[in-house]
């Protein structure tokens, strides 16, 4: 939730349009383990842009997608039921929310694949002493992850017993240890509600696994139950602590990203072949100066004249000469020029190479200006 809310806030703050979204969203592809395919945006007019670059078929309808429908009905983020996606053909579920825009109603979303949950669970528990962990949805009880078997995407309860299954889940959730008969054998479970998403986390263990460490000992049933309860409670607490740590890490990441984003005054996409400048982020002072002009050299010069102190204008505009940019960036990750600004103290303007044409000439670059003091 914290990761995708960063992108939602940035898009709403900068009021990104169609062209800028197609430049911005690709940077989300494979940026975070939870969203390997990146972030996507769609609106009620059928427009859709995907961070992975995936292009849907002609019969793809944005407004009929579960992530779009659920987000339009909710005030905040929603989670869909698991499904097999069309991009990677893997079980996943979508997190989505409605964007605050002046134009057509739009939704931002991202797909979390079930094997990510599977790996998270495996890294959080010691499966030597338990048979596995399940994550179940609340609506139709689909199994989305299991620590010892493959993701099945099959109901825990069949259609005939689904209603009784829901009642049973509500009854045992958070109540401690419960004994269950499953496929002719007794299984002990510990069911915990995942309140933020309305799902259930179930740790389960069979009698055979319980007795394994004591197969050469004669023990009483009371001792078995006592040790079982202690083991399940410890494992459940460890697992919940792990989820808490992941949530805290996401919160820290959000704070870091917001701090980095705040340090940039200006961010723009430079097309040297077409001599055009696409604004990604812009300071209010700059907006008044450049308006809607998209000519590359004109915009870069206007930005520097607007923000740089008069004593630095000459050197700043020399640095911003786009005709020599390809030569100066040759074999470099970036070039920078530091100057004293009118509004922000010391600043740093930088160019970053993005793309080269078939002849090896620089065709696209990123221009950024950040605050470094003051």
Short mmCIF file of C-alpha atoms in Angstrom, two decimals:
data_model
loop_
_atom_site.label_atom_id
_atom_site.label_comp_id
_atom_site.label_asym_id
_atom_site.label_seq_id
_atom_site.Cartn_x
_atom_site.Cartn_y
_atom_site.Cartn_z
CA UNK A 1 0.00 0.00 0.00
CA UNK A 2 2.76 2.44 0.91
CA UNK A 3 4.72 1.74 -2.29
CA UNK A 4 1.83 2.31 -4.69
CA UNK A 5 0.58 5.34 -2.70
CA UNK A 6 3.89 7.10 -3.54
CA UNK A 7 3.13 6.86 -7.26
CA UNK A 8 -0.51 7.89 -6.71
CA UNK A 9 0.54 11.02 -4.78
CA UNK A 10 3.16 11.96 -7.41
CA UNK A 11 0.72 11.61 -10.32
CA UNK A 12 -1.95 13.67 -8.51
CA UNK A 13 0.55 16.33 -7.36
CA UNK A 14 2.03 16.87 -10.84
CA UNK A 15 -1.32 16.29 -12.60
CA UNK A 16 0.45 14.12 -15.18
CA UNK A 17 -1.24 13.96 -18.59
CA UNK A 18 -1.23 11.15 -21.17
CA UNK A 19 2.20 12.01 -22.64
CA UNK A 20 3.89 12.38 -19.26
CA UNK A 21 2.33 9.16 -17.91
CA UNK A 22 3.85 7.24 -20.80
CA UNK A 23 7.24 8.62 -19.79
CA UNK A 24 6.78 8.28 -16.03
CA UNK A 25 5.22 4.82 -15.58
CA UNK A 26 8.02 2.79 -17.29
CA UNK A 27 10.36 3.73 -14.42
CA UNK A 28 8.11 1.64 -12.10
CA UNK A 29 8.80 -1.57 -14.06
CA UNK A 30 10.75 -4.07 -11.89
CA UNK A 31 11.49 -1.28 -9.39
CA UNK A 32 9.90 -3.07 -6.43
CA UNK A 33 9.59 -6.84 -5.76
CA UNK A 34 5.88 -6.54 -4.99
CA UNK A 35 5.13 -4.95 -8.42
CA UNK A 36 7.43 -6.69 -10.96
CA UNK A 37 5.27 -5.61 -13.90
CA UNK A 38 5.14 -1.98 -12.72
CA UNK A 39 2.19 0.35 -12.17
CA UNK A 40 -0.68 0.95 -14.64
CA UNK A 41 -3.34 3.67 -15.13
CA UNK A 42 -6.68 3.54 -16.95
CA UNK A 43 -9.64 5.90 -17.28
CA UNK A 44 -13.34 5.72 -18.04
CA UNK A 45 -12.76 6.65 -21.71
CA UNK A 46 -10.81 3.43 -22.28
CA UNK A 47 -7.30 4.92 -22.12
CA UNK A 48 -4.73 2.52 -20.62
CA UNK A 49 -0.96 2.79 -20.06
CA UNK A 50 1.16 0.05 -18.49
CA UNK A 51 4.53 0.43 -16.76
CA UNK A 52 5.79 -2.81 -18.32
CA UNK A 53 5.03 -1.59 -21.85
CA UNK A 54 2.41 -4.34 -22.29
CA UNK A 55 -0.21 -3.49 -24.91
CA UNK A 56 -3.64 -5.12 -24.39
CA UNK A 57 -5.67 -6.74 -27.18
CA UNK A 58 -8.35 -4.76 -29.01
CA UNK A 59 -11.14 -6.38 -26.95
CA UNK A 60 -9.55 -5.24 -23.66
CA UNK A 61 -12.01 -3.00 -21.79
CA UNK A 62 -10.57 -0.90 -18.98
CA UNK A 63 -13.91 -0.20 -17.32
CA UNK A 64 -14.72 -3.93 -17.08
CA UNK A 65 -11.53 -4.87 -15.24
CA UNK A 66 -12.07 -5.88 -11.57
CA UNK A 67 -9.40 -3.41 -10.38
CA UNK A 68 -11.18 -0.52 -12.12
CA UNK A 69 -14.66 -1.48 -10.91
CA UNK A 70 -13.63 -1.96 -7.25
CA UNK A 71 -11.58 1.27 -7.15
CA UNK A 72 -14.47 3.34 -8.55
CA UNK A 73 -16.71 2.10 -5.73
CA UNK A 74 -14.23 2.75 -2.89
CA UNK A 75 -12.78 5.78 -1.13
CA UNK A 76 -9.25 4.37 -0.84
CA UNK A 77 -7.21 1.38 -2.01
CA UNK A 78 -8.97 -1.91 -2.72
CA UNK A 79 -7.77 -5.46 -3.38
CA UNK A 80 -9.29 -7.76 -6.00
CA UNK A 81 -9.81 -11.49 -5.77
CA UNK A 82 -6.90 -13.50 -7.29
CA UNK A 83 -6.96 -14.17 -11.04
CA UNK A 84 -4.53 -15.24 -13.79
CA UNK A 85 -3.26 -12.08 -15.52
CA UNK A 86 -2.87 -11.65 -19.28
CA UNK A 87 0.71 -10.32 -19.14
CA UNK A 88 2.71 -13.05 -17.33
CA UNK A 89 -0.07 -15.68 -17.24
CA UNK A 90 0.42 -16.13 -13.48
CA UNK A 91 -1.96 -15.94 -10.48
CA UNK A 92 -2.02 -12.44 -9.03
CA UNK A 93 -4.28 -9.90 -7.35
CA UNK A 94 -4.55 -6.17 -8.01
CA UNK A 95 -4.28 -3.20 -5.66
CA UNK A 96 -6.01 -0.11 -7.07
CA UNK A 97 -7.41 3.29 -6.12
CA UNK A 98 -9.22 6.14 -7.85
CA UNK A 99 -7.02 9.09 -8.89
CA UNK A 100 -7.99 12.69 -8.14
CA UNK A 101 -8.02 14.25 -11.62
CA UNK A 102 -9.70 17.16 -13.37
CA UNK A 103 -10.49 15.07 -16.46
CA UNK A 104 -12.12 11.66 -16.96
CA UNK A 105 -12.36 9.37 -13.92
CA UNK A 106 -9.08 7.44 -13.70
CA UNK A 107 -7.65 4.58 -11.62
CA UNK A 108 -4.08 3.65 -10.67
CA UNK A 109 -3.24 0.03 -9.96
CA UNK A 110 -0.56 -2.63 -9.68
CA UNK A 111 -0.47 -6.44 -9.78
CA UNK A 112 1.06 -8.44 -6.91
CA UNK A 113 1.82 -12.01 -7.97
CA UNK A 114 0.92 -14.83 -5.62
CA UNK A 115 4.42 -16.30 -5.72
CA UNK A 116 5.67 -13.09 -4.07
CA UNK A 117 3.43 -13.85 -1.07
CA UNK A 118 4.64 -17.45 -1.20
CA UNK A 119 8.30 -16.39 -1.00
CA UNK A 120 7.55 -13.89 1.75
CA UNK A 121 5.96 -16.61 3.87
CA UNK A 122 8.81 -19.05 3.24
CA UNK A 123 11.37 -16.48 4.40
CA UNK A 124 9.36 -15.68 7.54
CA UNK A 125 8.92 -19.11 9.13
CA UNK A 126 10.76 -22.32 9.96
CA UNK A 127 8.72 -24.97 8.13
CA UNK A 128 10.54 -27.85 9.85
CA UNK A 129 7.94 -27.97 12.61
CA UNK A 130 4.79 -27.12 10.65
CA UNK A 131 3.19 -28.42 7.45
CA UNK A 132 2.56 -25.03 5.91
CA UNK A 133 0.87 -21.65 5.85
CA UNK A 134 -2.11 -20.60 3.73
CA UNK A 135 -3.39 -17.17 2.80
CA UNK A 136 -7.11 -17.28 2.06
CA UNK A 137 -9.38 -14.60 0.64
CA UNK A 138 -12.51 -13.71 2.53
CA UNK A 139 -15.00 -13.71 -0.33
CA UNK A 140 -14.60 -17.16 -1.88
CA UNK A 141 -11.80 -18.75 0.09
CA UNK A 142 -9.37 -19.18 -2.80
CA UNK A 143 -5.95 -20.49 -1.72
CA UNK A 144 -3.37 -17.99 -3.03
CA UNK A 145 -0.18 -19.24 -1.36
CA UNK A 146 1.16 -22.29 0.46
CA UNK A 147 4.68 -22.67 1.86
CA UNK A 148 5.14 -26.33 0.91
CA UNK A 149 3.04 -26.92 -2.21
CA UNK A 150 2.57 -25.06 -5.47
CA UNK A 151 0.06 -22.22 -5.68
CA UNK A 152 -3.15 -24.04 -6.49
CA UNK A 153 -5.66 -21.20 -7.05
CA UNK A 154 -8.33 -23.71 -5.99
CA UNK A 155 -11.05 -23.26 -3.36
CA UNK A 156 -10.31 -24.55 0.12
CA UNK A 157 -14.00 -25.46 0.32
CA UNK A 158 -15.95 -26.83 -2.64
CA UNK A 159 -19.20 -25.20 -3.75
CA UNK A 160 -21.41 -27.42 -1.59
CA UNK A 161 -19.57 -26.51 1.61
CA UNK A 162 -18.53 -22.90 0.82
CA UNK A 163 -21.20 -21.26 3.01
CA UNK A 164 -20.36 -23.51 5.95
CA UNK A 165 -16.69 -22.85 5.23
CA UNK A 166 -17.13 -19.08 5.56
CA UNK A 167 -18.98 -19.51 8.84
CA UNK A 168 -16.24 -21.83 10.10
CA UNK A 169 -13.48 -19.34 9.17
CA UNK A 170 -15.25 -16.54 11.05
CA UNK A 171 -15.79 -18.84 14.02
CA UNK A 172 -12.17 -20.02 14.41
CA UNK A 173 -10.45 -16.78 13.36
CA UNK A 174 -8.36 -15.37 16.19
CA UNK A 175 -9.66 -17.98 18.64
CA UNK A 176 -6.43 -20.01 18.97
CA UNK A 177 -5.86 -23.68 18.18
CA UNK A 178 -8.56 -25.63 16.27
CA UNK A 179 -8.69 -29.32 15.30
CA UNK A 180 -9.92 -30.09 11.76
CA UNK A 181 -10.64 -33.33 9.92
CA UNK A 182 -9.26 -33.09 6.38
CA UNK A 183 -8.93 -35.94 3.83
CA UNK A 184 -9.31 -38.54 6.59
CA UNK A 185 -6.65 -37.12 8.90
CA UNK A 186 -6.57 -34.71 11.81
CA UNK A 187 -4.94 -31.32 11.21
CA UNK A 188 -4.44 -28.60 13.82
CA UNK A 189 -4.72 -25.00 12.62
CA UNK A 190 -4.14 -21.51 13.99
CA UNK A 191 -6.21 -18.92 12.06
CA UNK A 192 -5.48 -15.18 12.24
CA UNK A 193 -7.47 -12.41 10.47
CA UNK A 194 -5.51 -10.01 8.23
CA UNK A 195 -7.66 -6.99 8.98
CA UNK A 196 -6.12 -4.61 6.45
CA UNK A 197 -7.11 -6.77 3.49
CA UNK A 198 -9.94 -8.90 4.91
CA UNK A 199 -8.05 -12.16 4.35
CA UNK A 200 -7.00 -15.00 6.68
CA UNK A 201 -3.57 -16.34 7.57
CA UNK A 202 -3.66 -20.03 8.58
CA UNK A 203 -0.77 -22.01 10.05
CA UNK A 204 -1.42 -25.75 9.97
CA UNK A 205 0.29 -28.93 11.24
CA UNK A 206 -0.60 -32.64 11.16
CA UNK A 207 -0.24 -35.10 13.99
CA UNK A 208 2.54 -36.92 12.11
CA UNK A 209 4.65 -33.77 12.03
CA UNK A 210 4.02 -33.14 15.72
CA UNK A 211 5.15 -36.64 16.67
CA UNK A 212 8.21 -36.69 14.39
CA UNK A 213 10.70 -35.31 16.98
CA UNK A 214 9.35 -37.74 19.58
CA UNK A 215 8.94 -40.94 17.53
CA UNK A 216 11.23 -42.88 19.88
CA UNK A 217 9.57 -41.55 23.03
CA UNK A 218 6.38 -42.55 24.85
CA UNK A 219 4.53 -39.34 25.65
CA UNK A 220 1.03 -38.53 26.80
CA UNK A 221 -1.64 -36.82 24.74
CA UNK A 222 -1.56 -33.89 27.16
CA UNK A 223 2.13 -33.27 26.48
CA UNK A 224 1.51 -33.39 22.70
CA UNK A 225 -1.24 -30.80 22.91
CA UNK A 226 0.77 -28.60 25.27
CA UNK A 227 3.83 -28.57 22.98
CA UNK A 228 1.64 -28.05 19.93
CA UNK A 229 -0.04 -24.99 21.39
CA UNK A 230 3.29 -23.46 22.41
CA UNK A 231 4.85 -24.11 18.97
CA UNK A 232 1.91 -22.72 17.01
CA UNK A 233 1.67 -19.57 19.13
CA UNK A 234 5.42 -18.88 18.83
CA UNK A 235 5.39 -19.43 15.06
CA UNK A 236 2.30 -17.27 14.57
CA UNK A 237 3.83 -14.43 16.59
CA UNK A 238 7.07 -14.72 14.64
CA UNK A 239 5.17 -14.56 11.35
CA UNK A 240 3.10 -11.55 12.42
CA UNK A 241 6.27 -9.81 13.66
CA UNK A 242 7.81 -10.38 10.22
CA UNK A 243 4.81 -8.79 8.48
CA UNK A 244 5.08 -5.82 10.85
CA UNK A 245 8.78 -5.41 9.97
CA UNK A 246 7.95 -5.46 6.24
CA UNK A 247 5.28 -2.80 6.79
CA UNK A 248 7.70 -0.59 8.75
CA UNK A 249 10.32 -0.98 6.00
CA UNK A 250 7.75 0.13 3.41
CA UNK A 251 6.95 3.19 5.54
CA UNK A 252 10.65 4.10 5.73
CA UNK A 253 10.96 3.66 1.95
CA UNK A 254 8.03 6.00 1.41
CA UNK A 255 9.63 8.68 3.59
CA UNK A 256 12.94 8.33 1.73
CA UNK A 257 11.30 8.54 -1.71
CA UNK A 258 9.27 11.58 -0.69
CA UNK A 259 12.44 13.30 0.59
CA UNK A 260 14.30 12.58 -2.65
CA UNK A 261 11.39 13.74 -4.82
CA UNK A 262 11.08 16.94 -2.80
CA UNK A 263 14.73 17.83 -3.47
CA UNK A 264 14.07 18.16 -7.23
CA UNK A 265 12.89 21.56 -8.42
CA UNK A 266 12.68 20.63 -12.09
CA UNK A 267 12.63 17.33 -13.99
CA UNK A 268 12.19 17.06 -17.76
CA UNK A 269 12.59 14.69 -20.73
CA UNK A 270 14.77 15.98 -23.59
CA UNK A 271 14.20 14.69 -27.13
CA UNK A 272 17.31 15.86 -29.00
CA UNK A 273 16.15 14.38 -32.33
CA UNK A 274 12.85 16.30 -32.28
CA UNK A 275 14.23 19.22 -30.23
CA UNK A 276 11.29 18.92 -27.81
CA UNK A 277 11.10 19.19 -24.01
CA UNK A 278 8.53 17.23 -21.98
CA UNK A 279 7.91 18.48 -18.43
CA UNK A 280 7.77 15.76 -15.74
CA UNK A 281 8.02 18.07 -12.73
CA UNK A 282 8.30 21.84 -12.63
CA UNK A 283 8.67 24.59 -10.04
CA UNK A 284 5.88 27.25 -9.94
CA UNK A 285 8.40 30.00 -10.80
CA UNK A 286 9.41 28.05 -13.89
CA UNK A 287 5.83 27.42 -15.01
CA UNK A 288 5.16 31.15 -15.15
CA UNK A 289 8.26 31.61 -17.33
CA UNK A 290 8.00 28.69 -19.77
CA UNK A 291 4.23 28.24 -20.04
CA UNK A 292 3.36 25.48 -22.52
CA UNK A 293 6.43 25.96 -24.75
CA UNK A 294 8.00 22.60 -25.70
CA UNK A 295 11.04 23.72 -27.74
CA UNK A 296 14.00 22.03 -26.06
CA UNK A 297 16.67 24.74 -26.02
CA UNK A 298 14.17 27.52 -25.33
CA UNK A 299 12.76 25.69 -22.29
CA UNK A 300 16.15 24.78 -20.81
CA UNK A 301 17.45 28.36 -21.17
CA UNK A 302 14.20 29.77 -19.72
CA UNK A 303 14.43 27.47 -16.69
CA UNK A 304 18.00 28.51 -15.90
CA UNK A 305 17.34 32.23 -16.48
CA UNK A 306 14.35 31.97 -14.17
CA UNK A 307 16.13 30.18 -11.30
CA UNK A 308 19.86 31.07 -11.52
CA UNK A 309 21.31 34.20 -9.92
CA UNK A 310 22.39 36.82 -12.48
CA UNK A 311 26.10 36.21 -11.78
CA UNK A 312 25.74 32.58 -12.91
CA UNK A 313 23.53 33.03 -15.98
CA UNK A 314 26.37 33.09 -18.52
CA UNK A 315 28.02 29.86 -17.33
CA UNK A 316 24.66 28.18 -16.70
CA UNK A 317 23.44 28.74 -20.25
CA UNK A 318 26.78 27.55 -21.64
CA UNK A 319 26.34 24.34 -19.64
CA UNK A 320 22.80 23.95 -21.01
CA UNK A 321 23.83 24.11 -24.69
CA UNK A 322 22.03 21.09 -26.14
CA UNK A 323 23.99 21.14 -29.41
CA UNK A 324 27.12 19.91 -27.59
CA UNK A 325 25.29 17.71 -25.08
CA UNK A 326 25.95 14.40 -26.87
CA UNK A 327 29.70 15.06 -27.04
CA UNK A 328 29.91 16.14 -23.39
CA UNK A 329 27.95 13.09 -22.15
CA UNK A 330 30.02 10.62 -24.17
CA UNK A 331 31.12 7.70 -21.88
CA UNK A 332 29.60 9.48 -18.85
CA UNK A 333 26.64 8.75 -16.59
CA UNK A 334 25.89 12.44 -16.10
CA UNK A 335 27.25 15.99 -16.24
CA UNK A 336 26.40 18.69 -13.69
CA UNK A 337 26.78 22.41 -13.03
CA UNK A 338 26.31 24.00 -9.59
CA UNK A 339 25.14 27.57 -9.20
CA UNK A 340 23.56 29.96 -6.71
CA UNK A 341 19.83 30.32 -7.27
CA UNK A 342 17.44 33.21 -6.82
CA UNK A 343 15.08 31.27 -4.57
CA UNK A 344 16.77 28.10 -3.29
CA UNK A 345 20.41 28.81 -2.43
CA UNK A 346 22.90 26.49 -4.14
CA UNK A 347 21.44 24.23 -6.82
CA UNK A 348 22.73 21.54 -9.15
CA UNK A 349 21.61 21.19 -12.79
CA UNK A 350 22.32 17.80 -14.39
CA UNK A 351 21.88 15.95 -17.69
CA UNK A 352 21.58 12.15 -17.78
CA UNK A 353 21.83 10.10 -21.02
CA UNK A 354 18.73 7.96 -21.66
CA UNK A 355 18.81 6.66 -25.25
CA UNK A 356 21.11 6.55 -28.28
CA UNK A 357 20.13 6.11 -31.94
CA UNK A 358 21.41 3.39 -34.30
CA UNK A 359 24.46 5.54 -35.17
CA UNK A 360 25.45 5.91 -31.52
CA UNK A 361 24.31 9.52 -31.23
CA UNK A 362 22.51 10.69 -28.10
CA UNK A 363 18.80 11.00 -28.93
CA UNK A 364 17.13 11.36 -25.52
CA UNK A 365 18.27 12.67 -22.14
CA UNK A 366 16.88 13.62 -18.75
CA UNK A 367 17.34 17.14 -17.35
CA UNK A 368 17.05 17.69 -13.59
CA UNK A 369 17.64 20.49 -11.12
CA UNK A 370 17.90 19.83 -7.39
CA UNK A 371 18.41 21.81 -4.20
CA UNK A 372 21.76 21.06 -2.52
CA UNK A 373 21.81 23.81 0.09
CA UNK A 374 19.43 26.31 1.61
#
